[in-house]
JSON list of C-alpha atoms in Angstrom, two decimals:
[
{"chain": "Q", "resi": 132, "resn": "MET", "atom": "CA", "xyz": [16.31, -42.59, 1.61]},
{"chain": "Q", "resi": 133, "resn": "SER", "atom": "CA", "xyz": [14.24, -39.41, 1.86]},
{"chain": "Q", "resi": 134, "resn": "ARG", "atom": "CA", "xyz": [14.07, -39.82, 5.66]},
{"chain": "Q", "resi": 135, "resn": "LEU", "atom": "CA", "xyz": [17.77, -38.90, 5.83]},
{"chain": "Q", "resi": 136, "resn": "PHE", "atom": "CA", "xyz": [17.02, -35.39, 4.56]},
{"chain": "Q", "resi": 137, "resn": "PRO", "atom": "CA", "xyz": [14.72, -32.82, 6.19]},
{"chain": "Q", "resi": 138, "resn": "ALA", "atom": "CA", "xyz": [11.68, -31.87, 4.15]},
{"chain": "Q", "resi": 139, "resn": "SER", "atom": "CA", "xyz": [12.80, -28.24, 4.21]},
{"chain": "Q", "resi": 140, "resn": "MET", "atom": "CA", "xyz": [16.16, -29.01, 2.60]},
{"chain": "Q", "resi": 141, "resn": "SER", "atom": "CA", "xyz": [16.45, -27.76, -0.97]},
{"chain": "Q", "resi": 142, "resn": "ASN", "atom": "CA", "xyz": [17.00, -30.06, -3.93]},
{"chain": "Q", "resi": 143, "resn": "GLY", "atom": "CA", "xyz": [20.40, -28.44, -4.51]},
{"chain": "Q", "resi": 144, "resn": "ALA", "atom": "CA", "xyz": [21.53, -29.23, -0.96]},
{"chain": "Q", "resi": 145, "resn": "ARG", "atom": "CA", "xyz": [20.29, -32.80, -1.26]},
{"chain": "Q", "resi": 146, "resn": "THR", "atom": "CA", "xyz": [22.07, -33.24, -4.57]},
{"chain": "Q", "resi": 147, "resn": "LEU", "atom": "CA", "xyz": [25.33, -31.87, -3.11]},
{"chain": "Q", "resi": 148, "resn": "ILE", "atom": "CA", "xyz": [25.14, -34.17, -0.08]},
{"chain": "Q", "resi": 149, "resn": "LYS", "atom": "CA", "xyz": [24.43, -37.19, -2.28]},
{"chain": "Q", "resi": 150, "resn": "ALA", "atom": "CA", "xyz": [27.34, -36.30, -4.57]},
{"chain": "Q", "resi": 151, "resn": "LEU", "atom": "CA", "xyz": [29.73, -35.89, -1.63]},
{"chain": "Q", "resi": 152, "resn": "ALA", "atom": "CA", "xyz": [28.57, -39.20, -0.14]},
{"chain": "Q", "resi": 153, "resn": "ALA", "atom": "CA", "xyz": [29.00, -40.97, -3.47]},
{"chain": "Q", "resi": 154, "resn": "GLY", "atom": "CA", "xyz": [32.46, -39.45, -3.87]},
{"chain": "Q", "resi": 155, "resn": "ALA", "atom": "CA", "xyz": [33.49, -40.62, -0.40]},
{"chain": "Q", "resi": 156, "resn": "VAL", "atom": "CA", "xyz": [32.27, -44.16, -1.09]},
{"chain": "Q", "resi": 157, "resn": "CYS", "atom": "CA", "xyz": [34.03, -44.26, -4.46]},
{"chain": "Q", "resi": 158, "resn": "GLY", "atom": "CA", "xyz": [37.21, -42.95, -2.86]},
{"chain": "Q", "resi": 159, "resn": "VAL", "atom": "CA", "xyz": [37.23, -45.73, -0.27]},
{"chain": "Q", "resi": 160, "resn": "LEU", "atom": "CA", "xyz": [36.42, -48.39, -2.86]},
{"chain": "Q", "resi": 161, "resn": "GLY", "atom": "CA", "xyz": [39.08, -47.00, -5.18]},
{"chain": "Q", "resi": 162, "resn": "TYR", "atom": "CA", "xyz": [41.70, -47.25, -2.44]},
{"chain": "Q", "resi": 163, "resn": "PHE", "atom": "CA", "xyz": [40.92, -50.91, -1.76]},
{"chain": "Q", "resi": 164, "resn": "VAL", "atom": "CA", "xyz": [40.76, -51.76, -5.48]},
{"chain": "Q", "resi": 165, "resn": "GLY", "atom": "CA", "xyz": [44.13, -50.09, -6.00]},
{"chain": "Q", "resi": 166, "resn": "GLN", "atom": "CA", "xyz": [45.61, -51.96, -3.04]},
{"chain": "Q", "resi": 167, "resn": "LEU", "atom": "CA", "xyz": [44.33, -55.29, -4.38]},
{"chain": "Q", "resi": 168, "resn": "ALA", "atom": "CA", "xyz": [45.71, -54.50, -7.83]},
{"chain": "Q", "resi": 169, "resn": "TYR", "atom": "CA", "xyz": [49.11, -53.72, -6.32]},
{"chain": "Q", "resi": 170, "resn": "ASP", "atom": "CA", "xyz": [49.09, -56.94, -4.26]},
{"chain": "Q", "resi": 171, "resn": "TYR", "atom": "CA", "xyz": [48.05, -59.24, -7.12]},
{"chain": "Q", "resi": 172, "resn": "PHE", "atom": "CA", "xyz": [49.95, -57.49, -9.93]},
{"chain": "Q", "resi": 173, "resn": "PRO", "atom": "CA", "xyz": [53.16, -56.29, -8.27]},
{"chain": "Q", "resi": 174, "resn": "GLY", "atom": "CA", "xyz": [54.95, -56.03, -11.61]},
{"chain": "Q", "resi": 175, "resn": "ILE", "atom": "CA", "xyz": [52.61, -53.28, -12.81]},
{"chain": "Q", "resi": 176, "resn": "GLU", "atom": "CA", "xyz": [54.03, -50.07, -11.39]},
{"chain": "Q", "resi": 177, "resn": "PRO", "atom": "CA", "xyz": [52.91, -46.96, -13.31]},
{"chain": "Q", "resi": 178, "resn": "ASP", "atom": "CA", "xyz": [55.28, -44.03, -13.31]},
{"chain": "Q", "resi": 179, "resn": "LEU", "atom": "CA", "xyz": [53.64, -41.47, -11.03]},
{"chain": "Q", "resi": 180, "resn": "SER", "atom": "CA", "xyz": [56.61, -39.14, -10.76]},
{"chain": "Q", "resi": 181, "resn": "ALA", "atom": "CA", "xyz": [55.11, -36.72, -13.29]},
{"chain": "Q", "resi": 182, "resn": "VAL", "atom": "CA", "xyz": [51.64, -36.56, -11.68]},
{"chain": "Q", "resi": 183, "resn": "ARG", "atom": "CA", "xyz": [50.52, -32.96, -11.21]},
{"chain": "Q", "resi": 184, "resn": "TRP", "atom": "CA", "xyz": [47.56, -31.20, -9.61]},
{"chain": "Q", "resi": 185, "resn": "ALA", "atom": "CA", "xyz": [45.64, -31.20, -12.90]},
{"chain": "Q", "resi": 186, "resn": "ASP", "atom": "CA", "xyz": [45.96, -34.99, -13.10]},
{"chain": "Q", "resi": 187, "resn": "VAL", "atom": "CA", "xyz": [44.44, -35.38, -9.63]},
{"chain": "Q", "resi": 188, "resn": "VAL", "atom": "CA", "xyz": [41.58, -33.01, -10.53]},
{"chain": "Q", "resi": 189, "resn": "ALA", "atom": "CA", "xyz": [41.02, -34.92, -13.79]},
{"chain": "Q", "resi": 190, "resn": "VAL", "atom": "CA", "xyz": [40.65, -38.19, -11.88]},
{"chain": "Q", "resi": 191, "resn": "LEU", "atom": "CA", "xyz": [38.17, -36.60, -9.45]},
{"chain": "Q", "resi": 192, "resn": "LEU", "atom": "CA", "xyz": [36.12, -35.14, -12.31]},
{"chain": "Q", "resi": 193, "resn": "ALA", "atom": "CA", "xyz": [36.15, -38.51, -14.08]},
{"chain": "Q", "resi": 194, "resn": "ALA", "atom": "CA", "xyz": [34.93, -40.22, -10.89]},
{"chain": "Q", "resi": 195, "resn": "ILE", "atom": "CA", "xyz": [32.10, -37.69, -10.58]},
{"chain": "Q", "resi": 196, "resn": "MET", "atom": "CA", "xyz": [31.02, -38.35, -14.17]},
{"chain": "Q", "resi": 197, "resn": "VAL", "atom": "CA", "xyz": [31.12, -42.12, -13.69]},
{"chain": "Q", "resi": 198, "resn": "VAL", "atom": "CA", "xyz": [29.01, -41.85, -10.52]},
{"chain": "Q", "resi": 199, "resn": "ALA", "atom": "CA", "xyz": [26.58, -39.52, -12.32]},
{"chain": "Q", "resi": 200, "resn": "SER", "atom": "CA", "xyz": [26.39, -41.99, -15.21]},
{"chain": "Q", "resi": 201, "resn": "LEU", "atom": "CA", "xyz": [25.51, -44.88, -12.90]},
{"chain": "Q", "resi": 202, "resn": "ALA", "atom": "CA", "xyz": [22.92, -42.77, -11.06]},
{"chain": "Q", "resi": 203, "resn": "THR", "atom": "CA", "xyz": [21.39, -41.73, -14.39]},
{"chain": "Q", "resi": 204, "resn": "ALA", "atom": "CA", "xyz": [21.22, -45.33, -15.60]},
{"chain": "Q", "resi": 205, "resn": "ILE", "atom": "CA", "xyz": [19.56, -46.45, -12.37]},
{"chain": "Q", "resi": 206, "resn": "ARG", "atom": "CA", "xyz": [17.06, -43.59, -12.57]},
{"chain": "Q", "resi": 207, "resn": "SER", "atom": "CA", "xyz": [16.05, -44.71, -16.07]},
{"chain": "Q", "resi": 208, "resn": "LEU", "atom": "CA", "xyz": [14.78, -48.01, -14.61]},
{"chain": "Q", "resi": 209, "resn": "ASP", "atom": "CA", "xyz": [12.02, -46.18, -12.71]},
{"chain": "Q", "resi": 210, "resn": "ARG", "atom": "CA", "xyz": [9.73, -44.74, -15.38]},
{"chain": "Q", "resi": 211, "resn": "LYS", "atom": "CA", "xyz": [7.40, -43.09, -12.86]},
{"chain": "Q", "resi": 212, "resn": "GLY", "atom": "CA", "xyz": [10.22, -41.40, -10.96]},
{"chain": "Q", "resi": 213, "resn": "LEU", "atom": "CA", "xyz": [11.91, -40.44, -14.22]},
{"chain": "Q", "resi": 214, "resn": "GLY", "atom": "CA", "xyz": [8.69, -38.82, -15.40]},
{"chain": "Q", "resi": 215, "resn": "LYS", "atom": "CA", "xyz": [8.60, -36.66, -12.26]},
{"chain": "Q", "resi": 216, "resn": "THR", "atom": "CA", "xyz": [12.25, -35.70, -12.73]},
{"chain": "Q", "resi": 217, "resn": "LEU", "atom": "CA", "xyz": [11.57, -34.67, -16.33]},
{"chain": "Q", "resi": 218, "resn": "ASN", "atom": "CA", "xyz": [8.45, -32.76, -15.29]},
{"chain": "Q", "resi": 219, "resn": "LEU", "atom": "CA", "xyz": [6.20, -35.03, -17.37]},
{"chain": "Q", "resi": 220, "resn": "GLU", "atom": "CA", "xyz": [2.50, -35.52, -16.67]},
{"chain": "Q", "resi": 221, "resn": "GLY", "atom": "CA", "xyz": [2.94, -39.29, -16.35]},
{"chain": "Q", "resi": 222, "resn": "PRO", "atom": "CA", "xyz": [5.60, -42.01, -16.48]},
{"chain": "Q", "resi": 223, "resn": "ALA", "atom": "CA", "xyz": [8.48, -41.57, -18.92]},
{"chain": "Q", "resi": 224, "resn": "GLY", "atom": "CA", "xyz": [7.96, -43.17, -22.31]},
{"chain": "Q", "resi": 225, "resn": "ASP", "atom": "CA", "xyz": [10.34, -45.26, -24.38]},
{"chain": "Q", "resi": 226, "resn": "GLY", "atom": "CA", "xyz": [11.80, -42.17, -26.04]},
{"chain": "Q", "resi": 227, "resn": "GLU", "atom": "CA", "xyz": [12.64, -40.45, -22.75]},
{"chain": "Q", "resi": 228, "resn": "VAL", "atom": "CA", "xyz": [14.17, -43.64, -21.36]},
{"chain": "Q", "resi": 229, "resn": "ARG", "atom": "CA", "xyz": [16.37, -44.03, -24.45]},
{"chain": "Q", "resi": 230, "resn": "GLU", "atom": "CA", "xyz": [17.52, -40.42, -24.20]},
{"chain": "Q", "resi": 231, "resn": "VAL", "atom": "CA", "xyz": [18.38, -40.74, -20.53]},
{"chain": "Q", "resi": 232, "resn": "ARG", "atom": "CA", "xyz": [20.29, -43.98, -21.09]},
{"chain": "Q", "resi": 233, "resn": "LEU", "atom": "CA", "xyz": [22.17, -42.38, -23.98]},
{"chain": "Q", "resi": 234, "resn": "GLN", "atom": "CA", "xyz": [23.05, -39.52, -21.67]},
{"chain": "Q", "resi": 235, "resn": "SER", "atom": "CA", "xyz": [24.32, -42.09, -19.17]},
{"chain": "Q", "resi": 236, "resn": "ALA", "atom": "CA", "xyz": [26.50, -43.68, -21.86]},
{"chain": "Q", "resi": 237, "resn": "ILE", "atom": "CA", "xyz": [27.92, -40.27, -22.81]},
{"chain": "Q", "resi": 238, "resn": "LEU", "atom": "CA", "xyz": [28.69, -39.49, -19.18]},
{"chain": "Q", "resi": 239, "resn": "ILE", "atom": "CA", "xyz": [30.58, -42.71, -18.57]},
{"chain": "Q", "resi": 240, "resn": "LEU", "atom": "CA", "xyz": [32.44, -42.29, -21.85]},
{"chain": "Q", "resi": 241, "resn": "SER", "atom": "CA", "xyz": [33.41, -38.78, -20.72]},
{"chain": "Q", "resi": 242, "resn": "GLY", "atom": "CA", "xyz": [34.62, -40.23, -17.43]},
{"chain": "Q", "resi": 243, "resn": "LEU", "atom": "CA", "xyz": [36.79, -42.72, -19.30]},
{"chain": "Q", "resi": 244, "resn": "ILE", "atom": "CA", "xyz": [38.24, -40.31, -21.85]},
{"chain": "Q", "resi": 245, "resn": "LEU", "atom": "CA", "xyz": [39.29, -37.53, -19.47]},
{"chain": "Q", "resi": 246, "resn": "PRO", "atom": "CA", "xyz": [41.97, -39.43, -17.48]},
{"chain": "Q", "resi": 247, "resn": "LEU", "atom": "CA", "xyz": [42.96, -41.69, -20.39]},
{"chain": "Q", "resi": 248, "resn": "PRO", "atom": "CA", "xyz": [45.88, -39.55, -21.71]},
{"chain": "Q", "resi": 249, "resn": "MET", "atom": "CA", "xyz": [47.66, -39.52, -18.36]},
{"chain": "Q", "resi": 250, "resn": "ILE", "atom": "CA", "xyz": [46.94, -43.22, -17.78]},
{"chain": "Q", "resi": 251, "resn": "LEU", "atom": "CA", "xyz": [48.43, -44.14, -21.15]},
{"chain": "Q", "resi": 252, "resn": "SER", "atom": "CA", "xyz": [51.39, -41.89, -20.45]},
{"chain": "Q", "resi": 253, "resn": "SER", "atom": "CA", "xyz": [52.01, -43.38, -17.00]},
{"chain": "Q", "resi": 254, "resn": "VAL", "atom": "CA", "xyz": [52.12, -46.96, -18.34]},
{"chain": "Q", "resi": 255, "resn": "GLY", "atom": "CA", "xyz": [54.41, -46.02, -21.21]},
{"chain": "Q", "resi": 256, "resn": "ALA", "atom": "CA", "xyz": [51.99, -46.76, -24.05]},
{"chain": "Q", "resi": 257, "resn": "PRO", "atom": "CA", "xyz": [53.16, -45.87, -27.57]},
{"chain": "Q", "resi": 258, "resn": "VAL", "atom": "CA", "xyz": [52.39, -42.22, -28.31]},
{"chain": "Q", "resi": 259, "resn": "GLY", "atom": "CA", "xyz": [50.92, -42.80, -31.78]},
{"chain": "Q", "resi": 260, "resn": "LEU", "atom": "CA", "xyz": [48.66, -45.61, -30.63]},
{"chain": "Q", "resi": 261, "resn": "SER", "atom": "CA", "xyz": [47.60, -43.59, -27.58]},
{"chain": "Q", "resi": 262, "resn": "LEU", "atom": "CA", "xyz": [46.65, -40.57, -29.67]},
{"chain": "Q", "resi": 263, "resn": "ALA", "atom": "CA", "xyz": [44.72, -42.78, -32.09]},
{"chain": "Q", "resi": 264, "resn": "ALA", "atom": "CA", "xyz": [42.77, -44.37, -29.23]},
{"chain": "Q", "resi": 265, "resn": "VAL", "atom": "CA", "xyz": [41.95, -41.01, -27.64]},
{"chain": "Q", "resi": 266, "resn": "ALA", "atom": "CA", "xyz": [40.92, -39.55, -31.02]},
{"chain": "Q", "resi": 267, "resn": "ALA", "atom": "CA", "xyz": [38.68, -42.53, -31.82]},
{"chain": "Q", "resi": 268, "resn": "LEU", "atom": "CA", "xyz": [36.89, -42.28, -28.46]},
{"chain": "Q", "resi": 269, "resn": "LEU", "atom": "CA", "xyz": [36.54, -38.53, -28.90]},
{"chain": "Q", "resi": 270, "resn": "VAL", "atom": "CA", "xyz": [34.91, -39.01, -32.31]},
{"chain": "Q", "resi": 271, "resn": "LEU", "atom": "CA", "xyz": [32.48, -41.54, -30.81]},
{"chain": "Q", "resi": 272, "resn": "HIS", "atom": "CA", "xyz": [31.76, -39.16, -27.93]},
{"chain": "Q", "resi": 273, "resn": "THR", "atom": "CA", "xyz": [31.07, -36.28, -30.35]},
{"chain": "Q", "resi": 274, "resn": "VAL", "atom": "CA", "xyz": [28.74, -38.40, -32.51]},
{"chain": "Q", "resi": 275, "resn": "LEU", "atom": "CA", "xyz": [26.73, -39.52, -29.47]},
{"chain": "Q", "resi": 276, "resn": "ASN", "atom": "CA", "xyz": [26.52, -35.95, -28.16]},
{"chain": "Q", "resi": 277, "resn": "PHE", "atom": "CA", "xyz": [25.32, -34.66, -31.52]},
{"chain": "Q", "resi": 278, "resn": "HIS", "atom": "CA", "xyz": [22.71, -37.43, -31.77]},
{"chain": "Q", "resi": 279, "resn": "LEU", "atom": "CA", "xyz": [21.47, -36.70, -28.25]},
{"chain": "Q", "resi": 280, "resn": "TYR", "atom": "CA", "xyz": [21.24, -32.97, -28.95]},
{"chain": "Q", "resi": 281, "resn": "ARG", "atom": "CA", "xyz": [19.14, -33.63, -32.05]},
{"chain": "Q", "resi": 282, "resn": "THR", "atom": "CA", "xyz": [16.71, -35.98, -30.28]},
{"chain": "Q", "resi": 283, "resn": "VAL", "atom": "CA", "xyz": [16.11, -34.27, -26.91]},
{"chain": "Q", "resi": 284, "resn": "ASP", "atom": "CA", "xyz": [13.33, -31.76, -26.33]},
{"chain": "Q", "resi": 285, "resn": "GLU", "atom": "CA", "xyz": [13.67, -27.99, -26.35]},
{"chain": "Q", "resi": 286, "resn": "LEU", "atom": "CA", "xyz": [14.17, -27.75, -22.57]},
{"chain": "Q", "resi": 287, "resn": "PHE", "atom": "CA", "xyz": [17.29, -29.93, -22.66]},
{"chain": "Q", "resi": 288, "resn": "ARG", "atom": "CA", "xyz": [18.60, -27.98, -25.63]},
{"chain": "Q", "resi": 289, "resn": "ARG", "atom": "CA", "xyz": [18.20, -24.73, -23.70]},
{"chain": "Q", "resi": 290, "resn": "ILE", "atom": "CA", "xyz": [20.08, -26.26, -20.78]},
{"chain": "Q", "resi": 291, "resn": "VAL", "atom": "CA", "xyz": [22.95, -27.33, -23.07]},
{"chain": "Q", "resi": 292, "resn": "VAL", "atom": "CA", "xyz": [23.14, -23.93, -24.74]},
{"chain": "Q", "resi": 293, "resn": "GLU", "atom": "CA", "xyz": [22.90, -22.00, -21.47]},
{"chain": "Q", "resi": 294, "resn": "ALA", "atom": "CA", "xyz": [25.54, -24.15, -19.75]},
{"chain": "Q", "resi": 295, "resn": "GLY", "atom": "CA", "xyz": [27.85, -23.82, -22.75]},
{"chain": "Q", "resi": 296, "resn": "ALA", "atom": "CA", "xyz": [27.43, -20.04, -22.92]},
{"chain": "Q", "resi": 297, "resn": "VAL", "atom": "CA", "xyz": [28.04, -19.50, -19.20]},
{"chain": "Q", "resi": 298, "resn": "THR", "atom": "CA", "xyz": [31.05, -21.82, -19.28]},
{"chain": "Q", "resi": 299, "resn": "PHE", "atom": "CA", "xyz": [32.50, -19.94, -22.24]},
{"chain": "Q", "resi": 300, "resn": "TRP", "atom": "CA", "xyz": [32.19, -16.49, -20.70]},
{"chain": "Q", "resi": 301, "resn": "LEU", "atom": "CA", "xyz": [33.30, -17.59, -17.24]},
{"chain": "Q", "resi": 302, "resn": "GLY", "atom": "CA", "xyz": [36.08, -19.79, -18.60]},
{"chain": "Q", "resi": 303, "resn": "GLN", "atom": "CA", "xyz": [37.51, -17.19, -20.94]},
{"chain": "Q", "resi": 304, "resn": "GLY", "atom": "CA", "xyz": [37.42, -14.62, -18.15]},
{"chain": "Q", "resi": 305, "resn": "LEU", "atom": "CA", "xyz": [39.35, -16.87, -15.78]},
{"chain": "Q", "resi": 306, "resn": "LEU", "atom": "CA", "xyz": [41.79, -17.84, -18.52]},
{"chain": "Q", "resi": 307, "resn": "PHE", "atom": "CA", "xyz": [42.43, -14.18, -19.40]},
{"chain": "Q", "resi": 308, "resn": "LEU", "atom": "CA", "xyz": [43.07, -13.25, -15.77]},
{"chain": "Q", "resi": 309, "resn": "TRP", "atom": "CA", "xyz": [45.54, -16.13, -15.37]},
{"chain": "Q", "resi": 310, "resn": "ALA", "atom": "CA", "xyz": [47.21, -15.33, -18.70]},
{"chain": "Q", "resi": 311, "resn": "ALA", "atom": "CA", "xyz": [47.57, -11.69, -17.68]},
{"chain": "Q", "resi": 312, "resn": "ALA", "atom": "CA", "xyz": [49.02, -12.65, -14.31]},
{"chain": "Q", "resi": 313, "resn": "GLU", "atom": "CA", "xyz": [51.34, -15.11, -16.05]},
{"chain": "Q", "resi": 314, "resn": "ARG", "atom": "CA", "xyz": [52.50, -12.43, -18.49]},
{"chain": "Q", "resi": 315, "resn": "LEU", "atom": "CA", "xyz": [53.21, -10.16, -15.51]},
{"chain": "Q", "resi": 316, "resn": "SER", "atom": "CA", "xyz": [55.26, -12.97, -13.91]},
{"chain": "Q", "resi": 317, "resn": "ALA", "atom": "CA", "xyz": [52.87, -13.02, -10.96]},
{"chain": "Q", "resi": 318, "resn": "VAL", "atom": "CA", "xyz": [51.97, -16.73, -11.29]},
{"chain": "Q", "resi": 319, "resn": "ALA", "atom": "CA", "xyz": [53.53, -19.88, -12.70]},
{"chain": "Q", "resi": 320, "resn": "PRO", "atom": "CA", "xyz": [52.75, -20.85, -16.32]},
{"chain": "Q", "resi": 321, "resn": "ILE", "atom": "CA", "xyz": [50.10, -23.50, -16.94]},
{"chain": "Q", "resi": 322, "resn": "THR", "atom": "CA", "xyz": [49.79, -26.05, -19.71]},
{"chain": "Q", "resi": 323, "resn": "ALA", "atom": "CA", "xyz": [46.95, -26.72, -22.14]},
{"chain": "Q", "resi": 324, "resn": "TRP", "atom": "CA", "xyz": [46.12, -29.80, -20.04]},
{"chain": "Q", "resi": 325, "resn": "ASP", "atom": "CA", "xyz": [45.77, -27.64, -16.91]},
{"chain": "Q", "resi": 326, "resn": "ALA", "atom": "CA", "xyz": [43.50, -25.19, -18.72]},
{"chain": "Q", "resi": 327, "resn": "TYR", "atom": "CA", "xyz": [41.30, -27.95, -20.15]},
{"chain": "Q", "resi": 328, "resn": "VAL", "atom": "CA", "xyz": [40.87, -29.70, -16.80]},
{"chain": "Q", "resi": 329, "resn": "VAL", "atom": "CA", "xyz": [39.84, -26.43, -15.15]},
{"chain": "Q", "resi": 330, "resn": "LEU", "atom": "CA", "xyz": [37.45, -25.70, -18.03]},
{"chain": "Q", "resi": 331, "resn": "MET", "atom": "CA", "xyz": [35.85, -29.15, -17.65]},
{"chain": "Q", "resi": 332, "resn": "GLY", "atom": "CA", "xyz": [35.46, -28.58, -13.92]},
{"chain": "Q", "resi": 333, "resn": "VAL", "atom": "CA", "xyz": [33.78, -25.23, -14.57]},
{"chain": "Q", "resi": 334, "resn": "TYR", "atom": "CA", "xyz": [31.46, -26.84, -17.12]},
{"chain": "Q", "resi": 335, "resn": "LEU", "atom": "CA", "xyz": [30.38, -29.59, -14.72]},
{"chain": "Q", "resi": 336, "resn": "VAL", "atom": "CA", "xyz": [29.60, -27.08, -11.96]},
{"chain": "Q", "resi": 337, "resn": "VAL", "atom": "CA", "xyz": [27.75, -24.75, -14.34]},
{"chain": "Q", "resi": 338, "resn": "SER", "atom": "CA", "xyz": [25.77, -27.65, -15.84]},
{"chain": "Q", "resi": 339, "resn": "MET", "atom": "CA", "xyz": [24.68, -28.81, -12.39]},
{"chain": "Q", "resi": 340, "resn": "ILE", "atom": "CA", "xyz": [23.59, -25.29, -11.40]},
{"chain": "Q", "resi": 341, "resn": "VAL", "atom": "CA", "xyz": [21.70, -24.72, -14.66]},
{"chain": "Q", "resi": 342, "resn": "THR", "atom": "CA", "xyz": [20.00, -28.12, -14.38]},
{"chain": "Q", "resi": 343, "resn": "MET", "atom": "CA", "xyz": [18.89, -27.42, -10.80]},
{"chain": "Q", "resi": 344, "resn": "ARG", "atom": "CA", "xyz": [17.59, -23.97, -11.79]},
{"chain": "Q", "resi": 345, "resn": "ARG", "atom": "CA", "xyz": [15.51, -25.60, -14.50]},
{"chain": "Q", "resi": 346, "resn": "GLY", "atom": "CA", "xyz": [14.04, -27.98, -11.93]},
{"chain": "Q", "resi": 347, "resn": "LEU", "atom": "CA", "xyz": [15.48, -31.16, -13.39]},
{"chain": "Q", "resi": 348, "resn": "ALA", "atom": "CA", "xyz": [17.72, -32.19, -10.50]},
{"chain": "Q", "resi": 349, "resn": "ALA", "atom": "CA", "xyz": [16.22, -34.53, -7.96]}
]
């Protein structure tokens, strides 16, 4: 695989190319899976009339997180390679492997939760049951995140804190500018869903940049 990339290419560029390639593959596969589902289950026709730009972005972000989760899980199978990624002196131990696999589980859970509200809405699921399902998954997601934060080393904690801080300051700045423009009737109003999807997108980008700066992105 490394032969496809010049030796002089930075890790960030390689990571971006790999992510774009994975997104393209997932997009093609998603199209064919959707077509098969439509052919074999013609009676299932979700209401897509209310789909907005934030819904499309949410699906793309969810796909990125699912791909990242699978890549993380696969990386955990190679202890030697994982040790190099984590800047260890030797192969990754059982503790590091467990942490990475837990991170993979959190990523895929994030990818499932994000588009779930609009999926449940499009199929006409009961509102109360839908909220209960989303809340239950969110509680599980929070518990896993808290457990991971308590067990990882100081470097990962610094990455989490730094990414969260940058996301907060950048996100609140963007939100204030949009709110000001909205109050001045210069732009159209946005919903809480729109704001959250944008915030999640900012967090993913910031997390990737912070991780690469710390030397933990292969």
